[in-house]
mmCIF file of C-alpha atoms and ligand atoms in Angstrom:
data_model
loop_
_atom_site.group_PDB
_atom_site.id
_atom_site.type_symbol
_atom_site.label_atom_id
_atom_site.label_comp_id
_atom_site.label_asym_id
_atom_site.label_seq_id
_atom_site.Cartn_x
_atom_site.Cartn_y
_atom_site.Cartn_z
ATOM 1 C CA MET A 1 -0.107 0.067 0.122
ATOM 2 C CA GLY A 2 1.419 3.209 -0.977
ATOM 3 C CA VAL A 3 1.472 6.600 1.224
ATOM 4 C CA ILE A 4 -1.543 8.167 -0.983
ATOM 5 C CA GLN A 5 -4.777 6.805 0.023
ATOM 6 C CA ASN A 6 -7.635 6.094 -2.337
ATOM 7 C CA GLY A 7 -5.362 7.492 -5.322
ATOM 8 C CA GLY A 8 -7.749 6.591 -8.037
ATOM 9 C CA LEU A 9 -10.926 7.765 -6.248
ATOM 10 C CA GLU A 10 -12.291 4.122 -6.607
ATOM 11 C CA THR A 11 -14.121 4.237 -3.291
ATOM 12 C CA GLY A 12 -16.486 6.701 -5.252
ATOM 13 C CA ASP A 13 -15.814 9.440 -2.826
ATOM 14 C CA PHE A 14 -13.280 11.651 -1.135
ATOM 15 C CA THR A 15 -11.841 9.023 1.384
ATOM 16 C CA GLY A 16 -8.488 10.211 2.403
ATOM 17 C CA SER A 17 -8.928 13.761 1.388
ATOM 18 C CA VAL A 18 -10.247 16.706 2.815
ATOM 19 C CA ILE A 19 -12.251 19.217 0.788
ATOM 20 C CA ASP A 20 -11.402 22.863 1.934
ATOM 21 C CA GLY A 21 -12.698 25.033 -1.077
ATOM 22 C CA HIS A 22 -16.568 25.005 -1.228
ATOM 23 C CA VAL A 23 -17.512 27.402 -4.202
ATOM 24 C CA ASN A 24 -18.417 24.795 -5.374
ATOM 25 C CA ASP A 25 -17.701 21.629 -3.356
ATOM 26 C CA PRO A 26 -15.429 19.272 -5.515
ATOM 27 C CA VAL A 27 -17.232 15.986 -6.330
ATOM 28 C CA VAL A 28 -16.236 12.547 -7.466
ATOM 29 C CA THR A 29 -17.611 11.839 -11.037
ATOM 30 C CA ASN A 30 -17.776 8.815 -13.225
ATOM 31 C CA THR A 31 -18.303 11.381 -15.853
ATOM 32 C CA LEU A 32 -14.480 11.366 -17.357
ATOM 33 C CA SER A 33 -12.174 8.759 -15.952
ATOM 34 C CA HIS A 34 -8.430 7.810 -16.648
ATOM 35 C CA THR A 35 -8.227 4.313 -15.526
ATOM 36 C CA GLY A 36 -10.894 2.978 -13.471
ATOM 37 C CA THR A 37 -14.056 4.641 -13.021
ATOM 38 C CA TYR A 38 -13.712 7.543 -10.946
ATOM 39 C CA SER A 39 -12.034 11.020 -10.766
ATOM 40 C CA ALA A 40 -12.170 14.228 -8.648
ATOM 41 C CA LEU A 41 -13.690 17.472 -10.216
ATOM 42 C CA ALA A 42 -12.919 20.912 -8.764
ATOM 43 C CA GLY A 43 -14.554 24.041 -10.181
ATOM 44 C CA LEU A 44 -17.053 24.196 -13.024
ATOM 45 C CA ASN A 45 -20.604 23.974 -11.804
ATOM 46 C CA PRO A 46 -21.561 20.293 -11.305
ATOM 47 C CA GLN A 47 -24.182 21.013 -8.683
ATOM 48 C CA GLN A 48 -26.156 22.491 -11.473
ATOM 49 C CA GLU A 49 -25.136 20.009 -14.113
ATOM 50 C CA THR A 50 -22.621 22.033 -15.737
ATOM 51 C CA PHE A 51 -19.661 20.169 -17.157
ATOM 52 C CA CYS A 52 -17.174 21.932 -19.441
ATOM 53 C CA ALA A 53 -19.901 24.270 -21.026
ATOM 54 C CA GLU A 54 -21.148 27.647 -21.017
ATOM 55 C CA ASN A 55 -24.454 27.746 -19.039
ATOM 56 C CA ASN A 56 -24.142 31.260 -17.443
ATOM 57 C CA ASN A 57 -23.878 29.677 -13.790
ATOM 58 C CA GLU A 58 -20.304 30.453 -13.019
ATOM 59 C CA PRO A 59 -19.668 30.485 -9.064
ATOM 60 C CA LEU A 60 -17.139 33.299 -7.678
ATOM 61 C CA GLY A 61 -14.593 31.541 -5.306
ATOM 62 C CA ASP A 62 -12.167 28.556 -4.736
ATOM 63 C CA SER A 63 -13.180 24.725 -5.116
ATOM 64 C CA SER A 64 -10.339 22.824 -3.763
ATOM 65 C CA PHE A 65 -9.283 19.494 -1.644
ATOM 66 C CA TYR A 66 -6.148 18.087 -0.411
ATOM 67 C CA GLN A 67 -4.705 15.137 0.946
ATOM 68 C CA GLN A 68 -2.039 14.895 3.979
ATOM 69 C CA PHE A 69 0.660 12.474 4.194
ATOM 70 C CA THR A 70 4.204 11.922 5.684
ATOM 71 C CA VAL A 71 6.735 11.830 3.064
ATOM 72 C CA PRO A 72 9.304 8.545 3.464
ATOM 73 C CA ALA A 73 12.765 9.133 4.323
ATOM 74 C CA GLY A 74 13.762 8.449 0.692
ATOM 75 C CA GLY A 75 11.631 11.425 -0.767
ATOM 76 C CA GLY A 76 10.757 9.667 -3.917
ATOM 77 C CA THR A 77 8.325 10.870 -6.920
ATOM 78 C CA LEU A 78 4.889 11.522 -6.621
ATOM 79 C CA SER A 79 2.772 10.924 -9.943
ATOM 80 C CA PHE A 80 -0.775 11.947 -10.803
ATOM 81 C CA TRP A 81 -2.890 12.582 -13.812
ATOM 82 C CA TYR A 82 -5.268 15.739 -14.441
ATOM 83 C CA TRP A 83 -7.552 17.154 -16.971
ATOM 84 C CA THR A 84 -8.478 20.662 -17.488
ATOM 85 C CA CYS A 85 -11.092 22.643 -19.368
ATOM 86 C CA THR A 86 -11.884 26.680 -19.489
ATOM 87 C CA PHE A 87 -13.581 29.361 -21.271
ATOM 88 C CA ASP A 88 -11.301 32.052 -19.319
ATOM 89 C CA PHE A 89 -7.510 32.740 -19.119
ATOM 90 C CA LEU A 90 -5.147 33.973 -16.252
ATOM 91 C CA PRO A 91 -5.476 36.190 -14.395
ATOM 92 C CA ARG A 92 -9.372 35.812 -13.937
ATOM 93 C CA ASP A 93 -9.674 31.970 -13.446
ATOM 94 C CA TRP A 94 -6.953 29.482 -12.458
ATOM 95 C CA GLN A 95 -6.094 25.603 -11.936
ATOM 96 C CA ASP A 96 -3.463 25.121 -9.389
ATOM 97 C CA ALA A 97 -1.708 22.079 -7.691
ATOM 98 C CA TYR A 98 0.575 22.802 -4.637
ATOM 99 C CA VAL A 99 2.717 20.978 -1.932
ATOM 100 C CA THR A 100 1.602 22.690 1.262
ATOM 101 C CA ASP A 101 2.860 22.156 5.077
ATOM 102 C CA SER A 102 0.500 20.636 7.527
ATOM 103 C CA ASN A 103 -0.852 24.174 8.171
ATOM 104 C CA GLY A 104 -1.855 24.949 4.375
ATOM 105 C CA ALA A 105 1.296 27.086 3.765
ATOM 106 C CA ILE A 106 2.409 26.608 0.125
ATOM 107 C CA LEU A 107 5.839 25.068 -0.255
ATOM 108 C CA GLN A 108 5.870 24.573 -3.965
ATOM 109 C CA THR A 109 3.390 25.609 -6.677
ATOM 110 C CA ILE A 110 3.370 22.583 -8.942
ATOM 111 C CA PHE A 111 1.455 24.528 -11.459
ATOM 112 C CA HIS A 112 -0.642 27.817 -11.945
ATOM 113 C CA GLN A 113 -2.470 27.887 -14.989
ATOM 114 C CA CYS A 114 -5.770 28.481 -16.873
ATOM 115 C CA SER A 115 -5.485 25.586 -19.466
ATOM 116 C CA ASP A 116 -7.968 23.727 -21.815
ATOM 117 C CA HIS A 117 -5.883 20.559 -22.451
ATOM 118 C CA GLU A 118 -9.245 18.455 -22.451
ATOM 119 C CA THR A 119 -6.941 15.537 -22.392
ATOM 120 C CA TRP A 120 -5.394 13.620 -19.557
ATOM 121 C CA VAL A 121 -1.926 15.098 -18.432
ATOM 122 C CA GLN A 122 0.668 13.341 -16.252
ATOM 123 C CA GLN A 123 2.559 15.402 -13.774
ATOM 124 C CA THR A 124 5.581 13.992 -11.453
ATOM 125 C CA VAL A 125 6.601 15.811 -8.236
ATOM 126 C CA ASP A 126 10.052 15.081 -6.856
ATOM 127 C CA MET A 127 9.345 14.836 -2.957
ATOM 128 C CA GLY A 128 12.867 14.615 -2.020
ATOM 129 C CA PRO A 129 13.195 18.407 -0.627
ATOM 130 C CA TYR A 130 10.125 17.139 1.683
ATOM 131 C CA ALA A 131 11.603 13.817 3.163
ATOM 132 C CA GLY A 132 10.403 12.976 6.392
ATOM 133 C CA GLN A 133 8.102 15.991 6.559
ATOM 134 C CA THR A 134 4.195 16.006 6.872
ATOM 135 C CA VAL A 135 3.119 17.727 3.969
ATOM 136 C CA ARG A 136 -0.163 18.137 1.892
ATOM 137 C CA ILE A 137 -0.760 17.483 -2.154
ATOM 138 C CA LYS A 138 -3.674 20.223 -2.944
ATOM 139 C CA PHE A 139 -5.679 20.984 -6.151
ATOM 140 C CA LEU A 140 -7.480 24.286 -6.548
ATOM 141 C CA VAL A 141 -9.874 25.818 -8.982
ATOM 142 C CA HIS A 142 -10.653 29.611 -8.834
ATOM 143 C CA GLN A 143 -13.622 30.992 -10.943
ATOM 144 C CA ASP A 144 -14.536 34.725 -11.040
ATOM 145 C CA GLY A 145 -18.072 34.440 -11.143
ATOM 146 C CA ARG A 146 -18.554 36.361 -14.436
ATOM 147 C CA ASN A 147 -22.009 35.815 -15.857
ATOM 148 C CA PRO A 148 -22.817 36.341 -18.691
ATOM 149 C CA PRO A 149 -21.134 35.007 -20.679
ATOM 150 C CA SER A 150 -20.225 32.481 -18.095
ATOM 151 C CA ASP A 151 -16.249 31.687 -18.740
ATOM 152 C CA ILE A 152 -16.226 28.496 -16.557
ATOM 153 C CA THR A 153 -13.002 26.686 -15.475
ATOM 154 C CA GLY A 154 -12.268 23.266 -14.081
ATOM 155 C CA MET A 155 -9.837 20.478 -13.468
ATOM 156 C CA LEU A 156 -10.052 16.662 -12.749
ATOM 157 C CA TRP A 157 -7.609 14.780 -10.915
ATOM 158 C CA THR A 158 -6.973 11.086 -10.598
ATOM 159 C CA THR A 159 -4.840 7.985 -10.250
ATOM 160 C CA CYS A 160 -2.102 9.583 -7.811
ATOM 161 C CA SER A 161 0.337 7.098 -7.248
ATOM 162 C CA TYR A 162 3.348 7.131 -4.557
ATOM 163 C CA PRO A 163 5.004 3.925 -3.408
ATOM 164 C CA ARG A 164 5.935 3.807 0.166
ATOM 165 C CA HIS A 165 9.390 2.563 -0.537
ATOM 166 C CA ALA A 166 10.596 4.536 -3.249
ATOM 167 C CA GLY A 167 13.560 3.603 -5.357
ATOM 168 C CA PRO A 168 16.312 6.016 -4.231
ATOM 169 C CA ARG A 169 15.979 4.913 -0.657
ATOM 170 C CA ARG A 170 16.792 1.198 -1.496
ATOM 171 C CA ARG A 171 19.746 2.025 -3.654
ATOM 172 C CA LEU A 172 21.252 4.399 -1.138
ATOM 173 C CA LEU A 173 21.370 1.769 1.560
ATOM 174 C CA GLN A 174 22.776 -0.922 -0.574
ATOM 175 C CA GLN A 175 25.632 1.041 -2.038
ATOM 176 C CA PRO A 176 27.640 1.645 0.897
ATOM 177 C CA ARG A 177 27.043 -1.894 2.195
ATOM 178 C CA GLN A 178 28.618 -3.408 -0.944
ATOM 179 C CA ARG A 179 31.530 -1.098 -0.610
ATOM 180 C CA HIS A 180 32.026 -2.206 2.701
ATOM 181 C CA LEU A 181 32.212 -5.699 1.864
ATOM 182 C CA HIS A 182 34.845 -5.283 -0.685
ATOM 183 C CA SER A 183 36.984 -3.152 1.376
ATOM 184 C CA HIS A 184 37.707 -5.754 3.983
ATOM 185 C CA PRO A 185 40.473 -7.769 1.858
ATOM 186 C CA HIS A 186 41.354 -9.720 5.101
ATOM 187 C CA LEU A 187 38.131 -11.309 5.856
ATOM 188 C CA HIS A 188 38.378 -14.787 6.281
ATOM 189 C CA ARG A 189 36.887 -16.876 3.693
ATOM 190 C CA GLN A 190 34.076 -18.219 5.708
ATOM 191 C CA GLN A 191 33.179 -14.653 6.950
ATOM 192 C CA ARG A 192 33.175 -13.617 3.308
ATOM 193 C CA GLN A 193 30.576 -16.356 2.414
ATOM 194 C CA ARG A 194 28.657 -15.867 5.435
ATOM 195 C CA LEU A 195 28.384 -12.068 4.454
ATOM 196 C CA GLN A 196 27.642 -12.928 0.837
ATOM 197 C CA SER A 197 24.674 -15.117 1.703
ATOM 198 C CA ARG A 198 23.128 -12.548 3.922
ATOM 199 C CA ARG A 199 23.428 -10.167 0.897
ATOM 200 C CA ASP A 200 21.709 -12.611 -1.121
ATOM 201 C CA LEU A 201 19.144 -13.099 1.331
ATOM 202 C CA SER A 202 18.624 -9.398 1.616
ATOM 203 C CA GLN A 203 17.976 -8.914 -1.976
ATOM 204 C CA ARG A 204 15.305 -11.316 -2.115
ATOM 205 C CA PRO A 205 11.717 -9.677 -2.906
ATOM 206 C CA GLY A 206 10.093 -8.724 0.350
ATOM 207 C CA ARG A 207 13.097 -8.831 2.393
ATOM 208 C CA SER A 208 13.267 -5.737 4.330
ATOM 209 C CA ARG A 209 16.650 -5.753 6.124
ATOM 210 C CA LEU A 210 18.965 -3.980 3.657
ATOM 211 C CA ARG A 211 22.198 -3.845 5.866
ATOM 212 C CA THR A 212 24.457 -5.750 8.158
ATOM 213 C CA PRO A 213 25.273 -4.221 11.416
ATOM 214 C CA ASP A 214 28.547 -2.692 11.466
ATOM 215 C CA HIS A 215 29.889 -4.915 14.456
ATOM 216 C CA GLU A 216 29.478 -8.057 12.317
ATOM 217 C CA LEU A 217 32.101 -6.526 9.904
ATOM 218 C CA GLY A 218 34.336 -5.444 12.565
ATOM 219 C CA THR A 219 36.243 -8.817 13.392
ATOM 220 C CA ALA A 220 38.320 -9.042 10.185
ATOM 221 C CA ASP A 221 41.246 -8.038 11.695
ATOM 222 C CA SER A 222 41.154 -9.659 14.840
HETATM 223 CA CA1 CA B 1 -14.409 32.874 -15.147
#
């Protein structure tokens, strides 16, 4: 299980996330999915059945939601897909994605735009700068309520993935260990074999122990 909960919205609701921008409330919808059935929609006006169309019912305000999680020690890369629609442009309406701290203060603006992709776009975020921190990934759509003519803006979000054990952490732990083994030429043959067999064990899938305690290597010269 990854760090992000319900990343594909497949519960059909916002389980794992918090809605904090209520104009209008984001919704989980099966109108347009990437993989699976559902995606989350911020902005537009789904409460009045307006989806990517000009119906003179654009609200004025922010529609947003976030998910809070603790970034693993190895950082890693967060990935998500989004889909945008607009009849407006900056600086009147916008579609934003942020990394914030646990108080909601913005640490990084992933994007700030008013785009009309009308196709799924993948976005990745390097979480290395936030290793070990509790942060939020947040999605926000602002609409300026200009009617008529309505120039409405929205964004869908889905399929957010972020494995708990990111690749860089595993590599960082293995590299020093291998150097350590080869830097001890005076190890007895039995000790070398024992260490080699432990390394083989540690590389089996599902094995979590990645390093031998230093004291087990410390008998080489005695
Ligand atoms: Ca607008």
